[in-house]
Amino acid sequence: MLSLITRLLAGAAVLAVILPMAAKAEEISADPQAAPAPAASVTGPADLSAICTDRPTKSNAACSVDEGHFQYETDLFNGAFTRTGGVSTDTYLVTNPTLKYGLTKTIDLEVNVAPYEVVRTSDKFGGRSTVGGIGDLYLRLKYNFYNSADGKLSVAIIPYVKAPTARQGIGNGAVEGGAILPVDYKLTDQITLAFVPEVDAFKDTTGEGRHVNTAQLINVGYSLPNNVTVYAELWGDWNFDPAGTIHQYSADVAVAWGFAKYLQFDAGINFGLNSSTPAVQPYFGVSQKF
């Protein structure tokens, strides 16, 4: 599996070099920002598209940030609470910003890191521990490579690499990576359907090997009056660790509100459907483009 992670990292690096050049040369029949995406939006000045985000829910949208512009998307609160095998684990993110910059009309560069994360564990015998510190650093490149002429279908690819900036107890100290493929389809003017398959190369729990992790979700967004969008989502993750495969499943709901030009607030709750998944994960956050 070491060769798998090497190929993923090399592929991400190659994409970072060739995709901007390919996007510059490519003639796109439809405005890439006109494609549907599962996010609330408020239209701003004519030179910018409406804000489009990768939050709320676990979904990622196919849209990219306008060329030459910045966007941030962050949790203001995020707590995950897991109860399994007599052990309770509570994880809190003290903000969790993703910073984006539009490199071209179809490509943006993204950086994500939680400046402070707290992990608290306790067991039925009274044992307790608390670990705090910076989270891992994620570098992503989103390439919105397809938009249908009718504006209904939009597809992107997001290769990413994780740098192990977190201490033990928060992160696993390993370089990891993968790719995400957001597919958005606008069923009606109010309803958007999203499929987001993902494949990753993760470090084995024991030893230095790597194994495959994969995830999939289906997300439905429904636009309401006053720039409000509500979401319902089913998510699954399959971690094929040699020490034992871990399955996670959740049912997620969220709402986003376009408060002002380029400014969005959101909130949601993820409900775990098995013991390996956090039983409940509430969060709320804000996004802004400028």
Short mmCIF file of C-alpha atoms in Angstrom, two decimals:
data_model
loop_
_atom_site.label_atom_id
_atom_site.label_comp_id
_atom_site.label_asym_id
_atom_site.label_seq_id
_atom_site.Cartn_x
_atom_site.Cartn_y
_atom_site.Cartn_z
CA MET A 1 0.00 0.00 0.00
CA LEU A 2 3.03 2.30 0.30
CA SER A 3 3.09 2.55 -3.48
CA LEU A 4 -0.59 3.55 -3.42
CA ILE A 5 -0.03 6.57 -1.18
CA THR A 6 3.05 7.49 -3.22
CA ARG A 7 0.99 7.45 -6.42
CA LEU A 8 -1.74 9.53 -4.81
CA LEU A 9 0.70 12.17 -3.59
CA ALA A 10 2.47 12.25 -6.93
CA GLY A 11 -0.83 12.51 -8.75
CA ALA A 12 -1.95 15.42 -6.58
CA ALA A 13 1.30 17.23 -7.30
CA VAL A 14 0.97 16.63 -11.05
CA LEU A 15 -2.63 17.84 -11.01
CA ALA A 16 -1.58 21.00 -9.18
CA VAL A 17 0.75 21.78 -12.09
CA ILE A 18 -1.19 20.67 -15.16
CA LEU A 19 -4.80 21.43 -14.28
CA PRO A 20 -4.44 25.23 -14.20
CA MET A 21 -2.82 25.09 -17.66
CA ALA A 22 -5.52 22.75 -18.95
CA ALA A 23 -8.26 25.00 -17.62
CA LYS A 24 -6.74 28.05 -19.29
CA ALA A 25 -6.65 26.25 -22.64
CA GLU A 26 -10.06 24.59 -22.39
CA GLU A 27 -13.11 26.20 -24.01
CA ILE A 28 -16.01 25.76 -21.58
CA SER A 29 -19.44 26.01 -23.14
CA ALA A 30 -21.22 26.97 -19.92
CA ASP A 31 -20.28 29.33 -17.13
CA PRO A 32 -18.74 27.01 -14.49
CA GLN A 33 -20.27 29.01 -11.68
CA ALA A 34 -23.73 28.65 -13.22
CA ALA A 35 -23.74 24.94 -12.38
CA PRO A 36 -25.89 23.78 -9.46
CA ALA A 37 -24.24 23.14 -6.11
CA PRO A 38 -25.59 22.11 -2.71
CA ALA A 39 -25.18 25.46 -0.98
CA ALA A 40 -27.27 28.47 -0.07
CA SER A 41 -26.41 31.55 -2.08
CA VAL A 42 -26.99 35.26 -2.41
CA THR A 43 -26.15 36.97 -5.68
CA GLY A 44 -23.59 39.75 -5.42
CA PRO A 45 -22.15 42.23 -7.93
CA ALA A 46 -22.17 41.23 -11.60
CA ASP A 47 -18.45 40.42 -11.67
CA LEU A 48 -18.78 37.67 -9.05
CA SER A 49 -20.86 34.52 -8.90
CA ALA A 50 -23.12 33.73 -5.96
CA ILE A 51 -21.36 32.27 -2.92
CA CYS A 52 -21.11 28.47 -3.11
CA THR A 53 -19.63 26.42 -0.28
CA ASP A 54 -18.58 22.91 0.73
CA ARG A 55 -20.67 23.22 3.88
CA PRO A 56 -22.90 22.42 5.65
CA THR A 57 -23.09 18.58 5.88
CA LYS A 58 -20.24 16.26 4.87
CA SER A 59 -20.86 16.96 1.18
CA ASN A 60 -18.48 18.82 -1.13
CA ALA A 61 -19.82 20.97 -3.97
CA ALA A 62 -18.50 20.94 -7.54
CA CYS A 63 -18.25 24.76 -7.74
CA SER A 64 -14.94 26.62 -7.35
CA VAL A 65 -14.13 30.12 -6.06
CA ASP A 66 -13.95 32.96 -8.60
CA GLU A 67 -10.52 33.59 -10.10
CA GLY A 68 -8.49 36.04 -8.00
CA HIS A 69 -10.88 35.96 -5.04
CA PHE A 70 -10.71 34.52 -1.52
CA GLN A 71 -13.30 32.59 0.47
CA TYR A 72 -13.30 31.19 3.99
CA GLU A 73 -15.59 28.51 5.38
CA THR A 74 -15.37 27.63 9.06
CA ASP A 75 -17.04 25.93 11.98
CA LEU A 76 -17.67 28.24 14.90
CA PHE A 77 -18.55 25.17 16.96
CA ASN A 78 -18.19 21.48 16.16
CA GLY A 79 -18.57 18.69 18.70
CA ALA A 80 -18.58 14.92 18.06
CA PHE A 81 -19.61 12.45 20.77
CA THR A 82 -18.83 8.74 20.40
CA ARG A 83 -19.82 5.93 22.79
CA THR A 84 -18.49 2.45 22.00
CA GLY A 85 -17.11 -0.53 23.94
CA GLY A 86 -17.50 1.23 27.29
CA VAL A 87 -15.34 4.16 26.10
CA SER A 88 -16.64 7.68 25.56
CA THR A 89 -14.77 10.04 23.23
CA ASP A 90 -15.73 13.70 22.91
CA THR A 91 -14.03 15.80 20.23
CA TYR A 92 -14.32 19.59 19.97
CA LEU A 93 -13.02 21.85 17.20
CA VAL A 94 -12.29 25.42 18.30
CA THR A 95 -13.08 26.79 14.83
CA ASN A 96 -12.05 24.81 11.77
CA PRO A 97 -11.32 27.22 8.90
CA THR A 98 -10.92 26.29 5.25
CA LEU A 99 -9.28 29.09 3.24
CA LYS A 100 -9.77 29.11 -0.54
CA TYR A 101 -8.28 31.10 -3.39
CA GLY A 102 -9.46 31.02 -7.01
CA LEU A 103 -6.55 30.24 -9.31
CA THR A 104 -8.61 30.16 -12.53
CA LYS A 105 -12.29 30.16 -13.47
CA THR A 106 -12.49 26.45 -12.68
CA ILE A 107 -9.74 25.77 -10.12
CA ASP A 108 -9.20 26.87 -6.55
CA LEU A 109 -6.56 26.09 -3.93
CA GLU A 110 -7.78 25.18 -0.44
CA VAL A 111 -6.07 24.94 2.97
CA ASN A 112 -7.75 23.56 6.09
CA VAL A 113 -6.50 23.22 9.68
CA ALA A 114 -8.20 23.37 13.07
CA PRO A 115 -6.10 25.80 15.17
CA TYR A 116 -7.12 23.98 18.35
CA GLU A 117 -8.76 20.61 18.83
CA VAL A 118 -9.69 18.89 22.10
CA VAL A 119 -10.13 15.12 22.49
CA ARG A 120 -11.50 13.84 25.81
CA THR A 121 -11.81 10.13 26.57
CA SER A 122 -13.22 8.27 29.56
CA ASP A 123 -14.02 4.64 30.28
CA LYS A 124 -16.37 2.73 32.55
CA PHE A 125 -13.56 2.14 35.05
CA GLY A 126 -13.10 5.85 35.72
CA GLY A 127 -10.07 6.44 33.50
CA ARG A 128 -9.95 9.88 31.89
CA SER A 129 -7.64 11.76 29.54
CA THR A 130 -7.70 15.07 27.67
CA VAL A 131 -5.47 16.00 24.74
CA GLY A 132 -5.47 19.39 23.05
CA GLY A 133 -3.57 21.05 20.22
CA ILE A 134 -3.54 21.98 16.56
CA GLY A 135 -5.18 19.61 14.09
CA ASP A 136 -3.74 18.12 10.92
CA LEU A 137 -3.17 20.34 7.87
CA TYR A 138 -5.07 19.54 4.66
CA LEU A 139 -4.08 20.88 1.23
CA ARG A 140 -6.69 20.52 -1.54
CA LEU A 141 -7.04 21.50 -5.18
CA LYS A 142 -10.57 21.65 -6.61
CA TYR A 143 -10.96 21.41 -10.39
CA ASN A 144 -14.51 22.00 -11.66
CA PHE A 145 -13.89 20.22 -14.97
CA TYR A 146 -17.41 19.70 -16.33
CA ASN A 147 -20.57 21.82 -16.51
CA SER A 148 -23.43 20.90 -18.82
CA ALA A 149 -24.76 23.48 -21.28
CA ASP A 150 -28.16 23.48 -19.55
CA GLY A 151 -26.55 24.23 -16.16
CA LYS A 152 -28.00 21.12 -14.53
CA LEU A 153 -24.92 18.90 -14.12
CA SER A 154 -21.59 19.89 -12.60
CA VAL A 155 -18.61 17.66 -11.74
CA ALA A 156 -15.30 18.34 -10.00
CA ILE A 157 -12.30 16.45 -8.66
CA ILE A 158 -10.55 17.32 -5.39
CA PRO A 159 -7.15 15.67 -4.83
CA TYR A 160 -5.83 16.31 -1.34
CA VAL A 161 -2.86 15.64 0.93
CA LYS A 162 -2.85 15.62 4.73
CA ALA A 163 0.28 16.82 6.56
CA PRO A 164 0.60 15.38 10.10
CA THR A 165 0.72 18.60 12.13
CA ALA A 166 -1.40 17.20 15.00
CA ARG A 167 0.09 15.57 18.08
CA GLN A 168 -0.54 11.94 18.98
CA GLY A 169 -3.98 11.50 20.44
CA ILE A 170 -5.41 13.97 17.91
CA GLY A 171 -3.78 12.74 14.69
CA ASN A 172 -1.92 9.58 13.70
CA GLY A 173 1.35 11.26 12.69
CA ALA A 174 1.15 10.09 9.07
CA VAL A 175 1.06 11.71 5.65
CA GLU A 176 -2.16 10.60 3.95
CA GLY A 177 -4.08 11.58 0.85
CA GLY A 178 -6.87 10.84 -1.54
CA ALA A 179 -9.37 12.21 -4.03
CA ILE A 180 -13.00 13.35 -3.87
CA LEU A 181 -15.39 13.53 -6.86
CA PRO A 182 -18.39 15.85 -6.23
CA VAL A 183 -21.24 15.38 -8.71
CA ASP A 184 -24.12 17.89 -8.50
CA TYR A 185 -27.36 17.56 -10.47
CA LYS A 186 -30.15 20.12 -10.42
CA LEU A 187 -33.45 18.23 -10.53
CA THR A 188 -35.57 21.41 -10.42
CA ASP A 189 -35.06 25.08 -9.65
CA GLN A 190 -35.47 24.20 -5.95
CA ILE A 191 -33.94 20.71 -5.62
CA THR A 192 -30.29 19.75 -6.08
CA LEU A 193 -29.01 16.18 -5.79
CA ALA A 194 -25.34 15.51 -4.94
CA PHE A 195 -23.24 12.33 -5.03
CA VAL A 196 -19.74 12.55 -3.59
CA PRO A 197 -17.59 9.40 -3.86
CA GLU A 198 -14.17 9.46 -2.18
CA VAL A 199 -11.13 7.19 -2.04
CA ASP A 200 -8.21 7.61 0.37
CA ALA A 201 -4.92 5.98 1.29
CA PHE A 202 -4.67 5.80 5.11
CA LYS A 203 -1.88 4.57 7.36
CA ASP A 204 -2.40 1.17 8.95
CA THR A 205 -3.23 1.23 12.67
CA THR A 206 -0.14 -0.92 13.28
CA GLY A 207 3.04 -0.84 11.21
CA GLU A 208 3.97 1.51 8.38
CA GLY A 209 1.73 0.15 5.65
CA ARG A 210 -1.14 1.90 3.90
CA HIS A 211 -4.67 0.73 3.15
CA VAL A 212 -7.71 1.92 1.23
CA ASN A 213 -10.51 3.95 2.78
CA THR A 214 -13.59 4.84 0.75
CA ALA A 215 -16.67 6.95 1.41
CA GLN A 216 -19.91 7.79 -0.38
CA LEU A 217 -22.87 10.04 0.29
CA ILE A 218 -26.10 11.19 -1.25
CA ASN A 219 -27.29 14.70 -0.43
CA VAL A 220 -30.53 16.50 -1.27
CA GLY A 221 -30.74 20.28 -1.00
CA TYR A 222 -34.05 22.13 -1.14
CA SER A 223 -34.13 25.90 -1.66
CA LEU A 224 -36.69 27.90 0.32
CA PRO A 225 -37.60 31.60 0.13
CA ASN A 226 -35.35 34.24 1.74
CA ASN A 227 -32.09 32.50 0.70
CA VAL A 228 -32.61 29.49 2.97
CA THR A 229 -31.61 25.97 1.91
CA VAL A 230 -32.30 22.79 3.88
CA TYR A 231 -30.39 19.52 3.44
CA ALA A 232 -30.86 15.82 4.11
CA GLU A 233 -27.95 13.40 3.65
CA LEU A 234 -26.96 9.75 4.04
CA TRP A 235 -23.22 9.04 4.44
CA GLY A 236 -21.13 5.89 4.67
CA ASP A 237 -17.41 5.23 5.15
CA TRP A 238 -15.51 1.95 4.81
CA ASN A 239 -12.01 1.84 6.32
CA PHE A 240 -10.24 -1.38 5.21
CA ASP A 241 -7.55 -1.40 7.90
CA PRO A 242 -5.71 -4.76 8.12
CA ALA A 243 -6.35 -4.70 11.86
CA GLY A 244 -10.08 -4.81 11.16
CA THR A 245 -12.46 -3.09 8.77
CA ILE A 246 -14.35 -0.16 10.29
CA HIS A 247 -17.75 0.83 8.93
CA GLN A 248 -19.33 4.19 9.70
CA TYR A 249 -22.78 5.45 8.73
CA SER A 250 -24.72 8.61 9.49
CA ALA A 251 -27.94 10.46 8.65
CA ASP A 252 -27.36 14.21 8.51
CA VAL A 253 -29.59 17.29 8.41
CA ALA A 254 -28.60 20.94 8.01
CA VAL A 255 -29.77 24.42 7.06
CA ALA A 256 -27.91 27.31 5.40
CA TRP A 257 -28.97 30.96 5.28
CA GLY A 258 -27.60 33.53 2.87
CA PHE A 259 -27.58 36.47 5.27
CA ALA A 260 -25.97 39.11 3.04
CA LYS A 261 -23.88 39.42 -0.10
CA TYR A 262 -21.29 36.62 -0.03
CA LEU A 263 -22.10 35.84 3.62
CA GLN A 264 -23.65 32.53 4.69
CA PHE A 265 -24.49 31.07 8.11
CA ASP A 266 -25.26 27.38 8.62
CA ALA A 267 -26.02 24.77 11.27
CA GLY A 268 -26.52 21.04 11.28
CA ILE A 269 -26.54 17.75 13.19
CA ASN A 270 -25.07 14.41 12.09
CA PHE A 271 -26.66 11.32 13.66
CA GLY A 272 -24.52 8.17 13.86
CA LEU A 273 -26.24 4.97 12.72
CA ASN A 274 -23.79 2.50 14.28
CA SER A 275 -21.45 2.33 17.28
CA SER A 276 -18.32 3.20 15.25
CA THR A 277 -19.78 6.57 14.26
CA PRO A 278 -20.16 9.56 16.60
CA ALA A 279 -23.65 9.24 18.08
CA VAL A 280 -24.31 12.91 17.48
CA GLN A 281 -22.27 15.74 15.95
CA PRO A 282 -23.79 19.23 16.15
CA TYR A 283 -22.11 22.21 14.51
CA PHE A 284 -22.67 25.72 13.21
CA GLY A 285 -20.49 27.94 11.08
CA VAL A 286 -20.05 30.83 8.67
CA SER A 287 -18.68 31.34 5.14
CA GLN A 288 -17.75 34.51 3.26
CA LYS A 289 -16.33 35.41 -0.15
CA PHE A 290 -14.45 38.62 -0.91
#
